[in-house]
PDB file of C-alpha atoms in Angstrom:
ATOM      1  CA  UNK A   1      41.009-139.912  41.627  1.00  0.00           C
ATOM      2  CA  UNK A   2      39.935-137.958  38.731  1.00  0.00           C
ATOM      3  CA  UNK A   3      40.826-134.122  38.003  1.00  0.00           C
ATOM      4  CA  UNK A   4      38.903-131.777  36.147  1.00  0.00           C
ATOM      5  CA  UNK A   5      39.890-131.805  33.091  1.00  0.00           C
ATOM      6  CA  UNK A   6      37.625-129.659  30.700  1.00  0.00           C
ATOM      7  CA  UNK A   7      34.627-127.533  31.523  1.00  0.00           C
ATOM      8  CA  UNK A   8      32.220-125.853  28.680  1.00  0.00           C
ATOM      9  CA  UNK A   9      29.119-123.003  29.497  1.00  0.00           C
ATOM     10  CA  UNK A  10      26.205-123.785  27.364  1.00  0.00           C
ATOM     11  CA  UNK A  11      25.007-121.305  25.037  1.00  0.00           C
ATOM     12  CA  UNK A  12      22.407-119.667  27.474  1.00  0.00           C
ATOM     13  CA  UNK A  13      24.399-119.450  30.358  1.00  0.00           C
ATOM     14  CA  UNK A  14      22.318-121.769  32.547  1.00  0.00           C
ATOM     15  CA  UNK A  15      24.396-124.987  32.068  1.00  0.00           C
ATOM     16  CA  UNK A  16      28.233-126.074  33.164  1.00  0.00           C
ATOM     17  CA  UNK A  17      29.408-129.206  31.674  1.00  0.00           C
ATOM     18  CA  UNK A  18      32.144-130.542  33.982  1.00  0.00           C
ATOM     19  CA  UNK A  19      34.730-133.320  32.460  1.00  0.00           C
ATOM     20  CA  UNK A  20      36.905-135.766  34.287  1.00  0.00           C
ATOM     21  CA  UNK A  21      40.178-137.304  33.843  1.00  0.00           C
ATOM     22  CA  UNK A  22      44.337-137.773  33.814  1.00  0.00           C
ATOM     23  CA  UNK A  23      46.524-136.283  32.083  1.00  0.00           C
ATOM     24  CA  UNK A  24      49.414-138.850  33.599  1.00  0.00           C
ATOM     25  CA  UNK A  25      48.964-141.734  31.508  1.00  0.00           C
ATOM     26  CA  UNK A  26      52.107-143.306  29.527  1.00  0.00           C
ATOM     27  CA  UNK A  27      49.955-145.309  26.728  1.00  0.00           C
ATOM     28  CA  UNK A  28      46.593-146.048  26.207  1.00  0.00           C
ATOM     29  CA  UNK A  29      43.747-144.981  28.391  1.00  0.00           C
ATOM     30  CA  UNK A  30      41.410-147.394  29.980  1.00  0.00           C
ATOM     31  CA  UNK A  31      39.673-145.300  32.938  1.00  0.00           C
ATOM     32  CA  UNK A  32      35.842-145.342  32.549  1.00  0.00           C
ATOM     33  CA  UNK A  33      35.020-141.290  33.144  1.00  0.00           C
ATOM     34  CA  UNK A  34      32.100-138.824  33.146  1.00  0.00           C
ATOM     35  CA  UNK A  35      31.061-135.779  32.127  1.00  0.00           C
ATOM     36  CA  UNK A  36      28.749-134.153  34.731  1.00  0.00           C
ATOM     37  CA  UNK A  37      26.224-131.179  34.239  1.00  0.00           C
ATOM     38  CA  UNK A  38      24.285-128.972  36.404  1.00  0.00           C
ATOM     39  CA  UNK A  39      21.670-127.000  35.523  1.00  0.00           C
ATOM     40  CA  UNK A  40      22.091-123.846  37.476  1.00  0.00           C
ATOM     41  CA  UNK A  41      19.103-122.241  37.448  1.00  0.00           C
ATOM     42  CA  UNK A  42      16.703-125.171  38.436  1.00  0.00           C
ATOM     43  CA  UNK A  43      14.565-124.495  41.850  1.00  0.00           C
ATOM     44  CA  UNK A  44      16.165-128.148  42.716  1.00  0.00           C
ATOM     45  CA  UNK A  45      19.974-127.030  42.173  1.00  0.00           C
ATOM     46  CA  UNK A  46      22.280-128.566  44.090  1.00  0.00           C
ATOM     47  CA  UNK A  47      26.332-127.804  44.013  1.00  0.00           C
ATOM     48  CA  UNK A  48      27.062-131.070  45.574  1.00  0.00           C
ATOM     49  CA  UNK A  49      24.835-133.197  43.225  1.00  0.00           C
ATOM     50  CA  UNK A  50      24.972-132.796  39.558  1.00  0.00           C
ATOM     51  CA  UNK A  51      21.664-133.068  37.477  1.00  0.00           C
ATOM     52  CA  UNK A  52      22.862-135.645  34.704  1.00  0.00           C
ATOM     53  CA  UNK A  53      25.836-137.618  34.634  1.00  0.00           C
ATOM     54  CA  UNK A  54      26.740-138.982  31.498  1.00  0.00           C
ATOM     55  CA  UNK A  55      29.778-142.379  31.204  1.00  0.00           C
ATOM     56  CA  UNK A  56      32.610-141.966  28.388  1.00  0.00           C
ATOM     57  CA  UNK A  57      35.274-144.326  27.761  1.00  0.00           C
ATOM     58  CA  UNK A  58      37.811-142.874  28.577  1.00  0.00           C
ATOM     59  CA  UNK A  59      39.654-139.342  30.377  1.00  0.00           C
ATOM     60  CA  UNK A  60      37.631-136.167  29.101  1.00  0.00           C
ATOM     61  CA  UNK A  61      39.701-134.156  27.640  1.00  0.00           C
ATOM     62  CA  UNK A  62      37.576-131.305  26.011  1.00  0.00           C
ATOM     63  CA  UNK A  63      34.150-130.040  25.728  1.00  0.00           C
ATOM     64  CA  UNK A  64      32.212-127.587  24.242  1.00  0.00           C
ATOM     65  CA  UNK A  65      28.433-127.520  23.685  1.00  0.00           C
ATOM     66  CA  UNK A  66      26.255-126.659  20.167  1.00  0.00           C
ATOM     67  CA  UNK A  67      26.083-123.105  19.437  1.00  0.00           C
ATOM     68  CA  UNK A  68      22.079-122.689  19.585  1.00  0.00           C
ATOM     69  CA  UNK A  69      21.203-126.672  21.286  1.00  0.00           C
ATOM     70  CA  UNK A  70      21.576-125.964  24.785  1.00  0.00           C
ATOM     71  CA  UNK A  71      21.111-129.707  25.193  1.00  0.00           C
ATOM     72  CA  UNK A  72      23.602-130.998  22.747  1.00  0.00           C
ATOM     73  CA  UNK A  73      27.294-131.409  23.770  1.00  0.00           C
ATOM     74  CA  UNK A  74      30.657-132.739  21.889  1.00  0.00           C
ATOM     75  CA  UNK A  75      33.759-134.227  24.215  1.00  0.00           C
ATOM     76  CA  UNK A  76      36.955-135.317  23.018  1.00  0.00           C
ATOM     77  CA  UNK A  77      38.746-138.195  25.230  1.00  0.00           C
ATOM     78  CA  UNK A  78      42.427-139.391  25.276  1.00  0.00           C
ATOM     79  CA  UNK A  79      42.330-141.857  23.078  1.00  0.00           C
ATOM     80  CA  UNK A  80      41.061-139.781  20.863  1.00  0.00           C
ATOM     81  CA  UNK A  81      37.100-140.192  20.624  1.00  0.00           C
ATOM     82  CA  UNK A  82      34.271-137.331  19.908  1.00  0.00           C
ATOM     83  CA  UNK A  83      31.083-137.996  21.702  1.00  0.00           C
ATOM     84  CA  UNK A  84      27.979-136.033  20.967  1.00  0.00           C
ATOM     85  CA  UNK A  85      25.510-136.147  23.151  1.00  0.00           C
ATOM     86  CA  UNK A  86      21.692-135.039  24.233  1.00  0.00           C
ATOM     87  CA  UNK A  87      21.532-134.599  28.102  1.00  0.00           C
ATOM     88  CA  UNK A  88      17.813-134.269  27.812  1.00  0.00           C
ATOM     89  CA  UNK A  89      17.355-137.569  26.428  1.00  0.00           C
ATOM     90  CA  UNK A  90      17.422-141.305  28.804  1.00  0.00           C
ATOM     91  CA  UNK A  91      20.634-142.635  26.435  1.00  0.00           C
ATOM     92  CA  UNK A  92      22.450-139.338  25.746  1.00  0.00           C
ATOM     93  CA  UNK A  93      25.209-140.586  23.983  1.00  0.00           C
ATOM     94  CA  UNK A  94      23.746-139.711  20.361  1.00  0.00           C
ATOM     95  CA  UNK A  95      26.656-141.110  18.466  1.00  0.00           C
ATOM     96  CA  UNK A  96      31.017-141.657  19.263  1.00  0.00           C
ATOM     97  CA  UNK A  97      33.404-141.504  16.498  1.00  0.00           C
ATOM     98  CA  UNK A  98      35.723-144.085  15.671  1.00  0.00           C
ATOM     99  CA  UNK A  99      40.073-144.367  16.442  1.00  0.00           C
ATOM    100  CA  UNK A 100      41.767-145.723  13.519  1.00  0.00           C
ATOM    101  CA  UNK A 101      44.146-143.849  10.887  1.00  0.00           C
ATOM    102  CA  UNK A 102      41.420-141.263   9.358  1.00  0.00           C
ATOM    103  CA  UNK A 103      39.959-140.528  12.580  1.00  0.00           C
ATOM    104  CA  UNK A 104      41.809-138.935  15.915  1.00  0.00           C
ATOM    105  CA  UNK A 105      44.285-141.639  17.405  1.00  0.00           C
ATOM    106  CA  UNK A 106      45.492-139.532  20.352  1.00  0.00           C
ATOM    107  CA  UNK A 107      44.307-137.189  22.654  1.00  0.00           C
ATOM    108  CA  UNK A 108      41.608-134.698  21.469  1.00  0.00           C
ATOM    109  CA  UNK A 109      42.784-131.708  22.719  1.00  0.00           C
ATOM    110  CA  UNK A 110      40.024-128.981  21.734  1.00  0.00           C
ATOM    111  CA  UNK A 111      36.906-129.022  20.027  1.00  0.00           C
ATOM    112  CA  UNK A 112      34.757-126.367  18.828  1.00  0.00           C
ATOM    113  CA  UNK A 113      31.770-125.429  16.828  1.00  0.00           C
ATOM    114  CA  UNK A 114      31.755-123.171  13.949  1.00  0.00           C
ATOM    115  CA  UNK A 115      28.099-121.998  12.682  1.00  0.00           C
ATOM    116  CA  UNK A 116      28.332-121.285   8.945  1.00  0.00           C
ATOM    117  CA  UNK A 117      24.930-119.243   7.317  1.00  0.00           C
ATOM    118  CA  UNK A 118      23.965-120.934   4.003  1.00  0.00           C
ATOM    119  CA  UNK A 119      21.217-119.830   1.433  1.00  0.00           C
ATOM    120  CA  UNK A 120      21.007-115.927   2.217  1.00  0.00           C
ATOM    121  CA  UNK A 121      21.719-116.090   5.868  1.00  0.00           C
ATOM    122  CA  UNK A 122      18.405-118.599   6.152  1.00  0.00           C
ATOM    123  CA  UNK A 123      19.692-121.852   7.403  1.00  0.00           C
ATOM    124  CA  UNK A 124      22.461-122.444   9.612  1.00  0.00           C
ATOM    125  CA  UNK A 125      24.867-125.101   8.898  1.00  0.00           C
ATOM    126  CA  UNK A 126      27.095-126.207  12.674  1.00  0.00           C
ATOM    127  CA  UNK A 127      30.205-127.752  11.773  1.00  0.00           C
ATOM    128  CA  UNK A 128      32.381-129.157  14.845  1.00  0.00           C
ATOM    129  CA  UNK A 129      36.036-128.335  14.307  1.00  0.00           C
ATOM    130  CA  UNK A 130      38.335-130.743  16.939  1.00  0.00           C
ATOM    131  CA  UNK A 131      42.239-130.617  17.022  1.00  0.00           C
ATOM    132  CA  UNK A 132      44.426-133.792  18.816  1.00  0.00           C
ATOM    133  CA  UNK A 133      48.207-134.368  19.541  1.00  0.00           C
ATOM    134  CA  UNK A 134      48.173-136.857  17.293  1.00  0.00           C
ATOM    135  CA  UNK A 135      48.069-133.359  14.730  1.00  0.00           C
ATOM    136  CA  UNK A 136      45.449-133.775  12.968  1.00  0.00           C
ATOM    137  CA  UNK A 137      42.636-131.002  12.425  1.00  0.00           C
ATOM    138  CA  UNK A 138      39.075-132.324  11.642  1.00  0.00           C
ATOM    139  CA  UNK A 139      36.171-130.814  10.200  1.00  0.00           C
ATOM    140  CA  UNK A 140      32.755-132.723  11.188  1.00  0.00           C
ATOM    141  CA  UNK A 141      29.350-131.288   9.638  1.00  0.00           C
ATOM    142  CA  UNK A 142      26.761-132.223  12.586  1.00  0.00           C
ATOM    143  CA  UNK A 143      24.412-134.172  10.356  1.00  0.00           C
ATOM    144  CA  UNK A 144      27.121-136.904   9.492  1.00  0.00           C
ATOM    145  CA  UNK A 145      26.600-138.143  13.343  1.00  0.00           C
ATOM    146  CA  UNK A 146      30.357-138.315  13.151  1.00  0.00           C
ATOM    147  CA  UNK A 147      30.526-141.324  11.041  1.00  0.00           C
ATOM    148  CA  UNK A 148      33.406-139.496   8.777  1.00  0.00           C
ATOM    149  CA  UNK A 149      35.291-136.062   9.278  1.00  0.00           C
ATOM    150  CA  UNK A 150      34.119-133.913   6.241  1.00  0.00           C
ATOM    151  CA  UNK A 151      37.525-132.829   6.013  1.00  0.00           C
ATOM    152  CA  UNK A 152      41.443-133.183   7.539  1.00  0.00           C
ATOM    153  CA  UNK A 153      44.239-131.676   8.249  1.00  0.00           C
ATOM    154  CA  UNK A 154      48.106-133.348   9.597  1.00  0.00           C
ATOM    155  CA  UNK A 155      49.872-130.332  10.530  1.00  0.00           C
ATOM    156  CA  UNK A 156      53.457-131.390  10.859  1.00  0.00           C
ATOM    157  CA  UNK A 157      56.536-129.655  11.818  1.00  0.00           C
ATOM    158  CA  UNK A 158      59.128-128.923   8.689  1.00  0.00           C
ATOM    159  CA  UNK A 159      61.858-126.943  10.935  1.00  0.00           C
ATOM    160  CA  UNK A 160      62.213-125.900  14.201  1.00  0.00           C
ATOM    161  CA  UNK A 161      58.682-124.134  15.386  1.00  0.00           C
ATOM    162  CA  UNK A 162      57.620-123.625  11.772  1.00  0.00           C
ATOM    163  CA  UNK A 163      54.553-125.974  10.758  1.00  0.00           C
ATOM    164  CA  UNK A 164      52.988-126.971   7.652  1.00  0.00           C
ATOM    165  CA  UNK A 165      50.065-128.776   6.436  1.00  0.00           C
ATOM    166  CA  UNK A 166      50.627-132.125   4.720  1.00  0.00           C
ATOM    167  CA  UNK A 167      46.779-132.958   3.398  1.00  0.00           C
ATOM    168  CA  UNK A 168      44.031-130.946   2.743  1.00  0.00           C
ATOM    169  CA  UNK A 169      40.858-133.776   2.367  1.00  0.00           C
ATOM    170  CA  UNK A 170      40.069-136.644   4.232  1.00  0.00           C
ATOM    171  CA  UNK A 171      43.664-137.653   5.335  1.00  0.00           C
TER     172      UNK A 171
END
């Protein structure tokens, strides 16, 4: 039995994304979970039934949708994958990072998007910021389809509730 585990409003208050999962697990995670999403303001809404249902890999642990794509969506999972996906499309997983040493290897524990105005305030630039208990914080610029964090931080702990940051690119 899953719990829910993370829940995100999209950004024009019509959508709930709803994320699965345990928090109870001693190693690795190997549940199969979902992220579910209803569309509240439909004619055919339904509390019992949610309108898309998308499969991850592993416990949700965080979500948060794109600041101005009311369709797009990032989760974090327990092992420590970023999904980023389009409900409105058949396959909405657009693209899942990878787990290794430059990437997230535990628990993504919140993720959210920062929109940054570039040329005069004309074009906006959405970078997703996501933090994990394995302590890293990771800067991914949406185009990059999280192939590679643009940047990295390991925040580590140097005495007794006092932290510091060991890298500052690309750990």
């Amino acid at each position: 039995m899953f719990d829910v585990s993370s829940i995100s409003w999209g950004p024009n208050g019509s959508t709930l994304a709803v994320g699965y999962g345990k928090w109870n697990h001693t190693s690795w995670c190997e549940d199969q979970s979902v992220v579910s999403i209803w569309c509240i303001f439909r004619r055919d809404f339904d509390h019992d039934k949610s309108n898309v249902n998308i499969d991850v890999g592993s416990c949700v642990t965080s979500l948060a949708f794109h600041p101005s794509n009311p369709s797009i969506l990032a989760g974090g999972t327990f092992n420590g994958e970023i999904y980023l996906c389009d409900f409105f499309k058949n396959d909405p997983v657009i693209c899942v990072s990878r787990i290794d040493e430059f990437y997230h290897w535990e628990a993504v524990t919140q993720l959210l998007w920062i929109t940054h105005k570039m040329y005069g305030g004309y074009q906006n630039v959405h970078y997703l910021i996501s933090t994990s208990t394995d302590g890293k914080i990771m800067v991914w610029e949406e185009s990059s389809k999280l192939e590679y964090p643009l940047k990295g931080h390991l925040m580590a702990r140097k005495k007794k509730n006092e932290l510091r940051i060991v890298g500052g690119t690309c750990l």
